[in-house]
PDB file of C-alpha atoms in Angstrom:
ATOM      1  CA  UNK A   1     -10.166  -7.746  -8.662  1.00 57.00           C
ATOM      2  CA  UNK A   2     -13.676  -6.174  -7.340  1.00 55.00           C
ATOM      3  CA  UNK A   3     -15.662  -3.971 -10.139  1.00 52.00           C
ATOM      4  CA  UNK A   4     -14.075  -0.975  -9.042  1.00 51.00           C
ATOM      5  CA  UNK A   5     -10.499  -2.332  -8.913  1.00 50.00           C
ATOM      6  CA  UNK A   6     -11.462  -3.336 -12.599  1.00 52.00           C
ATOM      7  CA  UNK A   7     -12.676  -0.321 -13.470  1.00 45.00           C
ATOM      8  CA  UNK A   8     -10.022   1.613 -11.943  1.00 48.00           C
ATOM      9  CA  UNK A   9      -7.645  -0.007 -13.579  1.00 50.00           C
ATOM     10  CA  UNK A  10      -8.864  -0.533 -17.052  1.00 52.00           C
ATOM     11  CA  UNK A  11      -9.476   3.572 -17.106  1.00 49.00           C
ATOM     12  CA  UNK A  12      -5.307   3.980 -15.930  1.00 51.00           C
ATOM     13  CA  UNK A  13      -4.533   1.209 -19.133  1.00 51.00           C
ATOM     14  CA  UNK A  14      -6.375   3.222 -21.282  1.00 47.00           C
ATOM     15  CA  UNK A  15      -4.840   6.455 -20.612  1.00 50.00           C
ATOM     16  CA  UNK A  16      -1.743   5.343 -20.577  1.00 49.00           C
ATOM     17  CA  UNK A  17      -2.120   4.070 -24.430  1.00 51.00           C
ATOM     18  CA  UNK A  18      -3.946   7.158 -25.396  1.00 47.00           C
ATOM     19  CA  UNK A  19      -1.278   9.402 -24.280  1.00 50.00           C
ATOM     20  CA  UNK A  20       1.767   6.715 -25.572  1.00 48.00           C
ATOM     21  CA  UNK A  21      -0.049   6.959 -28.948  1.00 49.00           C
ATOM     22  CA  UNK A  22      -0.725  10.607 -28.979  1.00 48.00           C
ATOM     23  CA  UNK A  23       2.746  11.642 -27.762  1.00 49.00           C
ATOM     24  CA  UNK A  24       5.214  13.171 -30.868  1.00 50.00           C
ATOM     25  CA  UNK A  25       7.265  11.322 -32.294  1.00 44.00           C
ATOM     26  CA  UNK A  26      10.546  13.824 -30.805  1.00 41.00           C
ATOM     27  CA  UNK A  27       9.112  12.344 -27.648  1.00 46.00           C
ATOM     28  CA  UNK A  28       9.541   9.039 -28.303  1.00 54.00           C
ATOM     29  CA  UNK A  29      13.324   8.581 -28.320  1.00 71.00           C
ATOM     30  CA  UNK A  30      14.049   5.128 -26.767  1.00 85.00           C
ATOM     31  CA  UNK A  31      14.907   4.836 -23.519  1.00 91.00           C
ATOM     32  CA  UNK A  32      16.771   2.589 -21.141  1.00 95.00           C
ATOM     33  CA  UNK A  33      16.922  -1.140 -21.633  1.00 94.00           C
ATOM     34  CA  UNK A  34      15.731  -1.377 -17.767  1.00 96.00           C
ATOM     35  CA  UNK A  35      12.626   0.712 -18.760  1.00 96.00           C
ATOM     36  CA  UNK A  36       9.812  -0.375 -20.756  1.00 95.00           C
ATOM     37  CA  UNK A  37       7.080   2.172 -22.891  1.00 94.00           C
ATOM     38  CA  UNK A  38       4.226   0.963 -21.046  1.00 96.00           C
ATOM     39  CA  UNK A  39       4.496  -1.584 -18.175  1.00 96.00           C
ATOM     40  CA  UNK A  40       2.076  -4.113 -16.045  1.00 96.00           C
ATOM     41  CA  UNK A  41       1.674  -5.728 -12.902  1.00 96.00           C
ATOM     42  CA  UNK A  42      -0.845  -8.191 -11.830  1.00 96.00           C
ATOM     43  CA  UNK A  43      -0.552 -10.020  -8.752  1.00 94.00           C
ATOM     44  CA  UNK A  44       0.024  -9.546  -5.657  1.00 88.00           C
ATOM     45  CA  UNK A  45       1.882 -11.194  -2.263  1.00 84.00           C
ATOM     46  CA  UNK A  46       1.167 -13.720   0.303  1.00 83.00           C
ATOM     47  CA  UNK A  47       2.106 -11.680   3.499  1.00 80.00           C
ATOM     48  CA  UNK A  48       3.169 -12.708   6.752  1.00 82.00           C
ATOM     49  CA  UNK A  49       0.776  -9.754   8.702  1.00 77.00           C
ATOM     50  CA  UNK A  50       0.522  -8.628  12.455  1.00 77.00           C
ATOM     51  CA  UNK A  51      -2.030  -6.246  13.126  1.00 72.00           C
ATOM     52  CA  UNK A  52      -2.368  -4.239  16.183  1.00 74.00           C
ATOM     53  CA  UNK A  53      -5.166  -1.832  17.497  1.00 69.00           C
ATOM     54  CA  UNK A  54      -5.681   0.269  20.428  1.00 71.00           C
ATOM     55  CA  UNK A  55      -8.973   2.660  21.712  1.00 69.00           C
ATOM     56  CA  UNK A  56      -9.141   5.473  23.888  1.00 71.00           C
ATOM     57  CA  UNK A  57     -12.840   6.469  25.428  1.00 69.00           C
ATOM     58  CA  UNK A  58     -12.017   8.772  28.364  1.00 69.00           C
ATOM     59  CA  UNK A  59     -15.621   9.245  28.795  1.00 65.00           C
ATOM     60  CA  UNK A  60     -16.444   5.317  28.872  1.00 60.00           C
ATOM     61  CA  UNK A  61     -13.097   5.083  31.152  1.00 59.00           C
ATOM     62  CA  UNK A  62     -11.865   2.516  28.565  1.00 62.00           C
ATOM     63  CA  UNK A  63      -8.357   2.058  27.176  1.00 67.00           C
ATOM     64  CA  UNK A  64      -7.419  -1.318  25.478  1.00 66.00           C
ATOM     65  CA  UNK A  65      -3.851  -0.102  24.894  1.00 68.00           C
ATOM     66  CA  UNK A  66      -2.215  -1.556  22.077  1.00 71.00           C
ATOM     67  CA  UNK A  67      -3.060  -4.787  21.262  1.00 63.00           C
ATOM     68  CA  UNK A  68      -2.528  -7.420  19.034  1.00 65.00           C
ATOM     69  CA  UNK A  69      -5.752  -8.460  16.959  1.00 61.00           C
ATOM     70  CA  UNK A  70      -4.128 -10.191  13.305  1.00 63.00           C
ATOM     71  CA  UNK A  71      -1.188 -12.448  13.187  1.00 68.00           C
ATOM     72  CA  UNK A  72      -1.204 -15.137  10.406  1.00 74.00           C
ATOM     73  CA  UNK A  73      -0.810 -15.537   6.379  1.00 82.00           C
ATOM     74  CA  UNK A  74      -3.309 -13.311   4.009  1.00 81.00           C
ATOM     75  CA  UNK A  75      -3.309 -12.990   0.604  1.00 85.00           C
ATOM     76  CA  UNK A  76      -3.219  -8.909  -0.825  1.00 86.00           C
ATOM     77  CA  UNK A  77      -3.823  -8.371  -4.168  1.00 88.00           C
ATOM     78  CA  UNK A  78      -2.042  -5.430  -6.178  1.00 91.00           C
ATOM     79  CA  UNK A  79      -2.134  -3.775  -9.879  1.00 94.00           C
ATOM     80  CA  UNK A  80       0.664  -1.538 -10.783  1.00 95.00           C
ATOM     81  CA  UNK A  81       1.105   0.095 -14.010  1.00 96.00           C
ATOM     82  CA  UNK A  82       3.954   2.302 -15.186  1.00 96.00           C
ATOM     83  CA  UNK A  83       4.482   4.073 -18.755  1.00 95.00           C
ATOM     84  CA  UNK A  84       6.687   6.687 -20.657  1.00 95.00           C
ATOM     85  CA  UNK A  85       5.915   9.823 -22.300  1.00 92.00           C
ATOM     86  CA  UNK A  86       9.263  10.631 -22.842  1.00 88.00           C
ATOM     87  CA  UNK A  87      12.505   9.165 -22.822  1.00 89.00           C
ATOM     88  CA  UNK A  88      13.125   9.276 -19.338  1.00 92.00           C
ATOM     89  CA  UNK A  89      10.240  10.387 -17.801  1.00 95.00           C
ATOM     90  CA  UNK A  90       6.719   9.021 -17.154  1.00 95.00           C
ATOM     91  CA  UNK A  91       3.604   8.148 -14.770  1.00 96.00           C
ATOM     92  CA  UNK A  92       3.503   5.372 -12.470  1.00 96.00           C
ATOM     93  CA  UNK A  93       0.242   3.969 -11.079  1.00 95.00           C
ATOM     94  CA  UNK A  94      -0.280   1.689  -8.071  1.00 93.00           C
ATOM     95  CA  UNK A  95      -3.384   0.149  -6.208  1.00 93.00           C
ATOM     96  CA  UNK A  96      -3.788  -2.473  -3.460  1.00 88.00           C
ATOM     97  CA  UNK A  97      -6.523  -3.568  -0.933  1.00 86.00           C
ATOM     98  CA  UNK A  98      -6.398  -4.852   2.513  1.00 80.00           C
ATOM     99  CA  UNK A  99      -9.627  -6.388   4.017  1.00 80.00           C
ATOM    100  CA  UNK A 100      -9.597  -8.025   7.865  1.00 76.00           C
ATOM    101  CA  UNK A 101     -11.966  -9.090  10.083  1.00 79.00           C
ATOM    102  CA  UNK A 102     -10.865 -10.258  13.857  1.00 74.00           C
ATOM    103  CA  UNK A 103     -11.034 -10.503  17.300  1.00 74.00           C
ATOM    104  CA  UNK A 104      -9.031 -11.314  20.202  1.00 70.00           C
ATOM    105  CA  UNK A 105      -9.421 -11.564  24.023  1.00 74.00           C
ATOM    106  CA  UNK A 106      -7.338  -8.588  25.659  1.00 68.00           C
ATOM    107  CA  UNK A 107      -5.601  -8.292  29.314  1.00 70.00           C
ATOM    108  CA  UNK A 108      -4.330  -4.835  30.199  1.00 64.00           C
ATOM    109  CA  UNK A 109      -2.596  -4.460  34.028  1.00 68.00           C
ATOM    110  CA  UNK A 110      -3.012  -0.859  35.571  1.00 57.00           C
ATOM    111  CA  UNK A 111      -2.621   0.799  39.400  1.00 58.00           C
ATOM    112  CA  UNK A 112      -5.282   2.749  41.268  1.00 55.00           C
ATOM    113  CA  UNK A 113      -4.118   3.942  44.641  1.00 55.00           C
ATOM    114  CA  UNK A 114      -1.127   1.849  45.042  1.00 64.00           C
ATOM    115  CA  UNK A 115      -3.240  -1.298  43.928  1.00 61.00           C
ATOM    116  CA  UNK A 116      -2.802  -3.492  40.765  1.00 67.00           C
ATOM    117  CA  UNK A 117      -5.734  -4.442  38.805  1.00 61.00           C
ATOM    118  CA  UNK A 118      -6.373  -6.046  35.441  1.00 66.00           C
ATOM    119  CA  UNK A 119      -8.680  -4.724  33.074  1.00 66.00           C
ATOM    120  CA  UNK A 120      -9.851  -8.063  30.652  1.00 72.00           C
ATOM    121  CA  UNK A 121     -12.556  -8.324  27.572  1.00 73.00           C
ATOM    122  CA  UNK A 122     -12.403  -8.337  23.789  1.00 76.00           C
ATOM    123  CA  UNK A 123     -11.488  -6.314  20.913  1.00 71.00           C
ATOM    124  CA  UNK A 124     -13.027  -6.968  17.639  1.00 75.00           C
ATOM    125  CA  UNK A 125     -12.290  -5.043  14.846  1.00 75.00           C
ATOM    126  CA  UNK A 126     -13.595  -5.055  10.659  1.00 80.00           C
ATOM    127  CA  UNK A 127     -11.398  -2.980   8.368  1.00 76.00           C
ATOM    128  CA  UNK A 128     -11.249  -2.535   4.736  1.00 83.00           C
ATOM    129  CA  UNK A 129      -8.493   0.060   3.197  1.00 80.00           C
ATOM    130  CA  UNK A 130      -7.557   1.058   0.368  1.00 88.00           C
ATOM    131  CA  UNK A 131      -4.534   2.597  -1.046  1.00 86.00           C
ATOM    132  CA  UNK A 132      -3.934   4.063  -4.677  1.00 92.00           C
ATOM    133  CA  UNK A 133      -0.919   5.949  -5.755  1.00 92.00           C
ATOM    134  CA  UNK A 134      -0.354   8.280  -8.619  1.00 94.00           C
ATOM    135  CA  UNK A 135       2.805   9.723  -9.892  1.00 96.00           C
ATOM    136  CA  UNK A 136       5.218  11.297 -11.811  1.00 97.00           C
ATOM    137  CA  UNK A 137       8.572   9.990 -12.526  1.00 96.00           C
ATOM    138  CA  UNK A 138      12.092  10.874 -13.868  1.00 96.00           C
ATOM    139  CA  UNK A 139      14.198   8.161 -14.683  1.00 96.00           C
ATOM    140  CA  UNK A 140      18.386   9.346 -14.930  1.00 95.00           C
ATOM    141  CA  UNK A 141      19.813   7.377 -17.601  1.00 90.00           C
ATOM    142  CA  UNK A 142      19.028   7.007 -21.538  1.00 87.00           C
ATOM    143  CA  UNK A 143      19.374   4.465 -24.033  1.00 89.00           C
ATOM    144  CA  UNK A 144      23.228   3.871 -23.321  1.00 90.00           C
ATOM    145  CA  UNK A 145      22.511   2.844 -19.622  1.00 93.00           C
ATOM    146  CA  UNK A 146      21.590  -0.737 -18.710  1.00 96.00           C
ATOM    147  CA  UNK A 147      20.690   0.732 -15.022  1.00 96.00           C
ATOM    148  CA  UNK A 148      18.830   3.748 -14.005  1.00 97.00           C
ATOM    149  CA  UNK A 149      17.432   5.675 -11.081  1.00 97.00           C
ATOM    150  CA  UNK A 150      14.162   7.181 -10.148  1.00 97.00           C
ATOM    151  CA  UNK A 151      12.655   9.780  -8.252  1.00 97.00           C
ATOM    152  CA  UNK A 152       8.323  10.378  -8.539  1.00 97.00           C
ATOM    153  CA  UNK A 153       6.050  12.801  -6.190  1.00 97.00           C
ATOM    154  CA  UNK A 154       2.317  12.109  -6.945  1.00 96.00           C
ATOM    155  CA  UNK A 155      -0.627  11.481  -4.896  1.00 95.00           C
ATOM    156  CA  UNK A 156      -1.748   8.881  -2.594  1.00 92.00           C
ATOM    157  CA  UNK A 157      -5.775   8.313  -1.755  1.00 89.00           C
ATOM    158  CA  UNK A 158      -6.950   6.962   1.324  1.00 81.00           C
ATOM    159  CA  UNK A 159      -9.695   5.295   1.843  1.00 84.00           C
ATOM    160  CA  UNK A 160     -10.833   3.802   5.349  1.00 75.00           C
ATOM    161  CA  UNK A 161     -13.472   1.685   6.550  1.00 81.00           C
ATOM    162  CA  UNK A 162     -13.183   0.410   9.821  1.00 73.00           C
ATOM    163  CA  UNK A 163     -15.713  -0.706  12.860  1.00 78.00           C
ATOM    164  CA  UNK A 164     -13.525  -0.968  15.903  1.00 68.00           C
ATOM    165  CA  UNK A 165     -15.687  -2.465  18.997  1.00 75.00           C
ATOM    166  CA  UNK A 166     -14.159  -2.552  22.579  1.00 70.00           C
ATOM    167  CA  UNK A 167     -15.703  -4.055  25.948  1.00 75.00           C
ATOM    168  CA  UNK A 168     -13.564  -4.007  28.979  1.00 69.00           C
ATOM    169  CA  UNK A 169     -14.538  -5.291  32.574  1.00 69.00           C
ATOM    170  CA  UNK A 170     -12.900  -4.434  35.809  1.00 65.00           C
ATOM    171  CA  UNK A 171     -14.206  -7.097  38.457  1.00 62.00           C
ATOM    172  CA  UNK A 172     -18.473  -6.523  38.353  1.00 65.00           C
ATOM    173  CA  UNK A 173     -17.519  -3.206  36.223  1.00 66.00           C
ATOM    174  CA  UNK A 174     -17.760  -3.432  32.281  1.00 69.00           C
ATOM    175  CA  UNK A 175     -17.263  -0.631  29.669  1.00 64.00           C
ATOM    176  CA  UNK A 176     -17.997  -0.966  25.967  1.00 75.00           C
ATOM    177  CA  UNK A 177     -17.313   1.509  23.009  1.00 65.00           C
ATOM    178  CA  UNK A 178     -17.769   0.731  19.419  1.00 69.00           C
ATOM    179  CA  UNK A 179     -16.859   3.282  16.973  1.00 64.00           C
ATOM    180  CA  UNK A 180     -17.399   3.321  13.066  1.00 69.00           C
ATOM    181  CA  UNK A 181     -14.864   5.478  10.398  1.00 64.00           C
ATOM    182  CA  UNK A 182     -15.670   5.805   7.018  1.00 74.00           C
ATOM    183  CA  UNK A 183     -12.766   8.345   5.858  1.00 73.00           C
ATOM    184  CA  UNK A 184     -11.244   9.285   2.667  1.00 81.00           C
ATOM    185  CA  UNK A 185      -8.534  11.357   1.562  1.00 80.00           C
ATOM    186  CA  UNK A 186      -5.380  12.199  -0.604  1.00 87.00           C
ATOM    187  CA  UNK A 187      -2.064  12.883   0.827  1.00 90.00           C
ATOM    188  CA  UNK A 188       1.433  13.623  -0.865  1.00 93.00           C
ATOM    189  CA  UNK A 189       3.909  10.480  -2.316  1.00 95.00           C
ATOM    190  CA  UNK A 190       7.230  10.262  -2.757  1.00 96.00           C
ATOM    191  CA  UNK A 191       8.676   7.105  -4.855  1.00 97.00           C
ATOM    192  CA  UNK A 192      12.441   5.933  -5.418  1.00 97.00           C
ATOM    193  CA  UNK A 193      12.990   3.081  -7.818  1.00 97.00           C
ATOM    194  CA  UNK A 194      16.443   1.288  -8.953  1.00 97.00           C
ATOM    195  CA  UNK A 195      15.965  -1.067 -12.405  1.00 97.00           C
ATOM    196  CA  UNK A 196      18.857  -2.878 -14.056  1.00 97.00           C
ATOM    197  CA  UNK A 197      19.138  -5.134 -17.267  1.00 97.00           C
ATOM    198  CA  UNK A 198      20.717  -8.374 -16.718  1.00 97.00           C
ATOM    199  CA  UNK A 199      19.893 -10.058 -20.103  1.00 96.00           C
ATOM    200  CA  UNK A 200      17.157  -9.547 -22.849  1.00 93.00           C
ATOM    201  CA  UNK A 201      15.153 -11.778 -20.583  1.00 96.00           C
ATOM    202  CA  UNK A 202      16.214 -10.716 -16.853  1.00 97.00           C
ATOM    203  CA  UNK A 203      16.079  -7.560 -15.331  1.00 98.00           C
ATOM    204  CA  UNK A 204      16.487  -6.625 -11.722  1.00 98.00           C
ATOM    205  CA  UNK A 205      14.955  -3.858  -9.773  1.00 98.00           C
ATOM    206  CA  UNK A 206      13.810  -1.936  -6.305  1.00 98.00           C
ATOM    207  CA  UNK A 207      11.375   0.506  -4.877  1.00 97.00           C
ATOM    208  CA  UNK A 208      10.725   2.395  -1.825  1.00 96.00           C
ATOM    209  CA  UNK A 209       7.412   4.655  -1.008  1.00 96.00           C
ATOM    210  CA  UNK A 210       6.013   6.935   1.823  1.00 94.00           C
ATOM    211  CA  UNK A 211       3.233   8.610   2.000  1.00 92.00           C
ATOM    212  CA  UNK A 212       1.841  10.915   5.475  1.00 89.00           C
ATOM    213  CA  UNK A 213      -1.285  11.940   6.133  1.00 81.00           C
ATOM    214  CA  UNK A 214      -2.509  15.037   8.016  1.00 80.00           C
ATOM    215  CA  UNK A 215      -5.014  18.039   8.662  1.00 65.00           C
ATOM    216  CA  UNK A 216      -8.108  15.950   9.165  1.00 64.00           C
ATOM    217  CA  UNK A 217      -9.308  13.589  11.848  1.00 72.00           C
ATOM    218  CA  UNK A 218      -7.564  10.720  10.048  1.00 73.00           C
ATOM    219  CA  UNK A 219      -3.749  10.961   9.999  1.00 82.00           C
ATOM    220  CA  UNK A 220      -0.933   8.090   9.191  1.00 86.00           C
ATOM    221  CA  UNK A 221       1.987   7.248   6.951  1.00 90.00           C
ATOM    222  CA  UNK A 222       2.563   4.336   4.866  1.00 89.00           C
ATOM    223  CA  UNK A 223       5.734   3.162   3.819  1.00 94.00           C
ATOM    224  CA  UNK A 224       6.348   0.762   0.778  1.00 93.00           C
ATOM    225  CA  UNK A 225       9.728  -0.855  -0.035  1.00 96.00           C
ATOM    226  CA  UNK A 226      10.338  -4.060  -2.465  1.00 96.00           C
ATOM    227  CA  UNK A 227      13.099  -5.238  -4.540  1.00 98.00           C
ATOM    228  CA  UNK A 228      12.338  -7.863  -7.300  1.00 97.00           C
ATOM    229  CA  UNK A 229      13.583  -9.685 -10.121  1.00 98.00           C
ATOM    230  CA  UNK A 230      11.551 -10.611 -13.909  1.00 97.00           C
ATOM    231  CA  UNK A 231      12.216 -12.655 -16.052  1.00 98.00           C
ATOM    232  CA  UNK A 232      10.768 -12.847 -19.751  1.00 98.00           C
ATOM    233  CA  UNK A 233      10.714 -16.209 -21.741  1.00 97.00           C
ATOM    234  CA  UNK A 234       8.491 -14.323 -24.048  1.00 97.00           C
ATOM    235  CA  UNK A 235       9.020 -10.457 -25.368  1.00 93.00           C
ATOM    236  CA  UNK A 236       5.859  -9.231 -24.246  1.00 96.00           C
ATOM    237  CA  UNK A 237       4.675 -11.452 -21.162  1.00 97.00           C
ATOM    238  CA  UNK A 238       6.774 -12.950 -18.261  1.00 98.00           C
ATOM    239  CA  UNK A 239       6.862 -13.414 -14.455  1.00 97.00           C
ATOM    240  CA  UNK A 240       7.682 -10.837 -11.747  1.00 97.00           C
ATOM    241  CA  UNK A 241       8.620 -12.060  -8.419  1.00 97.00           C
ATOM    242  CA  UNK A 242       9.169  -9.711  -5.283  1.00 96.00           C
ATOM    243  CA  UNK A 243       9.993  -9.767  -1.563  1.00 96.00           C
ATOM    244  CA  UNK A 244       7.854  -6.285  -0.166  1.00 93.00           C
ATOM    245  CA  UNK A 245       7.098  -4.999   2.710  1.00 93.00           C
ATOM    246  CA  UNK A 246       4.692  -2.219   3.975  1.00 89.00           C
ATOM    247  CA  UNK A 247       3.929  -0.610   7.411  1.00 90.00           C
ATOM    248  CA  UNK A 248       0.635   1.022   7.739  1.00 84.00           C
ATOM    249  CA  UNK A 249      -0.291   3.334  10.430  1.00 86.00           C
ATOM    250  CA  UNK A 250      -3.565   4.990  11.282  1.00 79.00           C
ATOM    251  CA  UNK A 251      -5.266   7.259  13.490  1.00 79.00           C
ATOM    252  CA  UNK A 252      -8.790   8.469  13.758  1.00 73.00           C
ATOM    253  CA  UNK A 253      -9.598  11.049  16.542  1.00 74.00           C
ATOM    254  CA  UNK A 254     -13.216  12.540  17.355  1.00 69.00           C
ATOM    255  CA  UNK A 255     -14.274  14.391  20.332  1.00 63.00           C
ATOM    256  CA  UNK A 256     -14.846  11.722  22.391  1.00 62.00           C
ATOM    257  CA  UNK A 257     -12.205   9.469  21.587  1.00 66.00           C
ATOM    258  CA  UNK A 258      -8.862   7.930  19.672  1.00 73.00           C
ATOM    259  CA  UNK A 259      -8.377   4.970  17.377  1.00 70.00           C
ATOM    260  CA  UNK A 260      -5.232   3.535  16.288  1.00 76.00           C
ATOM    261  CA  UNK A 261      -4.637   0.832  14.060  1.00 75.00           C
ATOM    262  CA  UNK A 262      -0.972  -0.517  13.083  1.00 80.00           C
ATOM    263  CA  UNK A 263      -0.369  -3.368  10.235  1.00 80.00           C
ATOM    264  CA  UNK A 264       2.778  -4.923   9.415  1.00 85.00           C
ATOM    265  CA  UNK A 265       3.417  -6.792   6.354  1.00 83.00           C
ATOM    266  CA  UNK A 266       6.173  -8.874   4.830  1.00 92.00           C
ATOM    267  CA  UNK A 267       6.280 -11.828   1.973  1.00 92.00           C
ATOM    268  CA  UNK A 268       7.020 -12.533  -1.233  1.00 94.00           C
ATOM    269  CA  UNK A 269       5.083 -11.703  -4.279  1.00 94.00           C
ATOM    270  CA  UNK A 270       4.424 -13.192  -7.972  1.00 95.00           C
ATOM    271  CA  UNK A 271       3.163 -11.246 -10.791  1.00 97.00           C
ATOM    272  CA  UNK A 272       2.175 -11.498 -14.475  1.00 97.00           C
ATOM    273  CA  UNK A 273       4.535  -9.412 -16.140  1.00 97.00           C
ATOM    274  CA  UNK A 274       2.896  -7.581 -19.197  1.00 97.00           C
ATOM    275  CA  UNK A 275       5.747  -4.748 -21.427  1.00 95.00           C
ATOM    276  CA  UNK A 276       5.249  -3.111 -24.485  1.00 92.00           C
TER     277      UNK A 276
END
């Protein structure tokens, strides 16, 4: 993790033991054996990614149309950290990054005046995003209940950096655009989670997350679902592992043009499991 991933995450640790340690004791009933007081993730997945972009200059007459600029392996890294206030109820904090730079040769076929031509050049794009959640969560099920649902609404923040740089020729006729976005932004989150003990060692669980975006010139969802398995040889450490997948989509408007950008990822993920 980056200084500010450190940081970020060292402040959500902190809180999270001030508030366990300050909470009264009536508060402090024990919950689920699925559920843990305070929990940690460090990891993160090696994802099978396709990335697709498109830009729209109707001014510069250029329009890529969608195409495909990231296919391939990439490592994301990820932080999650969950803990209890109550018996059954709790915050839940989650951060990842994505960082990609690429470029790929485009074709796009179109028809002026009952005649085909193809539009060719390059689109090269550099993106960074990040994406932290923050929420609150009610698990249904106490002490008695070896498996219990969630349901959080929170927060989501948005954070976009992102040169997108287009040049398309048409015979001895060539247009270029390049446009930069530097955006920010919260939007609503809604969470679902599943977790079931299978032993005193192995417990079982899933999630899902969306968040949308709107109201500015940057609008999207992104959708997170996993469903995972740990196992503890030790009380206090162990080993997450995970199959997630995301979908990301973006779009950045101003008043000359549209930007879209569309990432896919799927693949399995390893964590150090940290309970208390």
């Amino acid at each position: 993790m980056n200084k500010n991933q450190k940081f970020i995450f060292t402040t959500a640790v902190i809180a999270a033991t001030a508030m366990w340690s300050l909470a009264p004791r009536v508060a402090r009933a024990e919950p689920s054996p699925a559920l843990d007081r305070v929990s940690i993730w460090l990891g993160g997945f090696q994802a099978d990614i396709k990335g697709y972009t498109s830009v729209r200059d109707p001014g510069n007459n250029v329009d890529t149309g969608d195409q495909q600029i990231l296919s391939g392996n990439k490592t994301v890294q990820r932080a999650k950290l969950d803990w209890l206030i109550m018996e059954s109820q709790g915050f839940s904090v989650d951060y990842f990054r994505i960082n990609d730079k690429s470029s790929r040769a485009i074709t796009q076929p179109f028809t002026f005046e009952g005649v085909n031509y193809t539009a060719a050049g390059r689109i090269a794009s550099d993106t960074t995003l990040d994406v932290g959640n923050f929420s609150y969560r009610w698990w249904f099920g106490d002490a008695s209940n070896n498996h219990v649902f969630g349901l959080g609404l929170g927060a989501a923040y948005y954070k976009l950096d992102a040169t997108l740089n287009a040049s398309v020729g048409v015979g001895p006729l060539s247009y270029t655009t390049i446009q930069r976005y530097d955006d920010s932004g919260w939007a609503p989150l809604v969470t679902l989670g599943w977790r079931s003990k299978i032993s005193e060692q192995v417990r079982i669980y899933a999630d899902l997350s969306g968040v949308r975006k709107n109201g500015s010139d940057l609008s999207g969802t992104i959708t997170n679902a996993a469903i995972g398995a740990e196992w503890f040889p030790w009380k206090n450490l162990g080993i997450g592992a995970e199959y997630a997948s995301t979908r990301i989509r973006l779009k950045q408007r101003d008043d000359a043009s549209t930007a879209r950008v569309r990432l896919e990822f799927d693949g399995p993920a390893v964590y150090m499991r940290l309970r208390f």
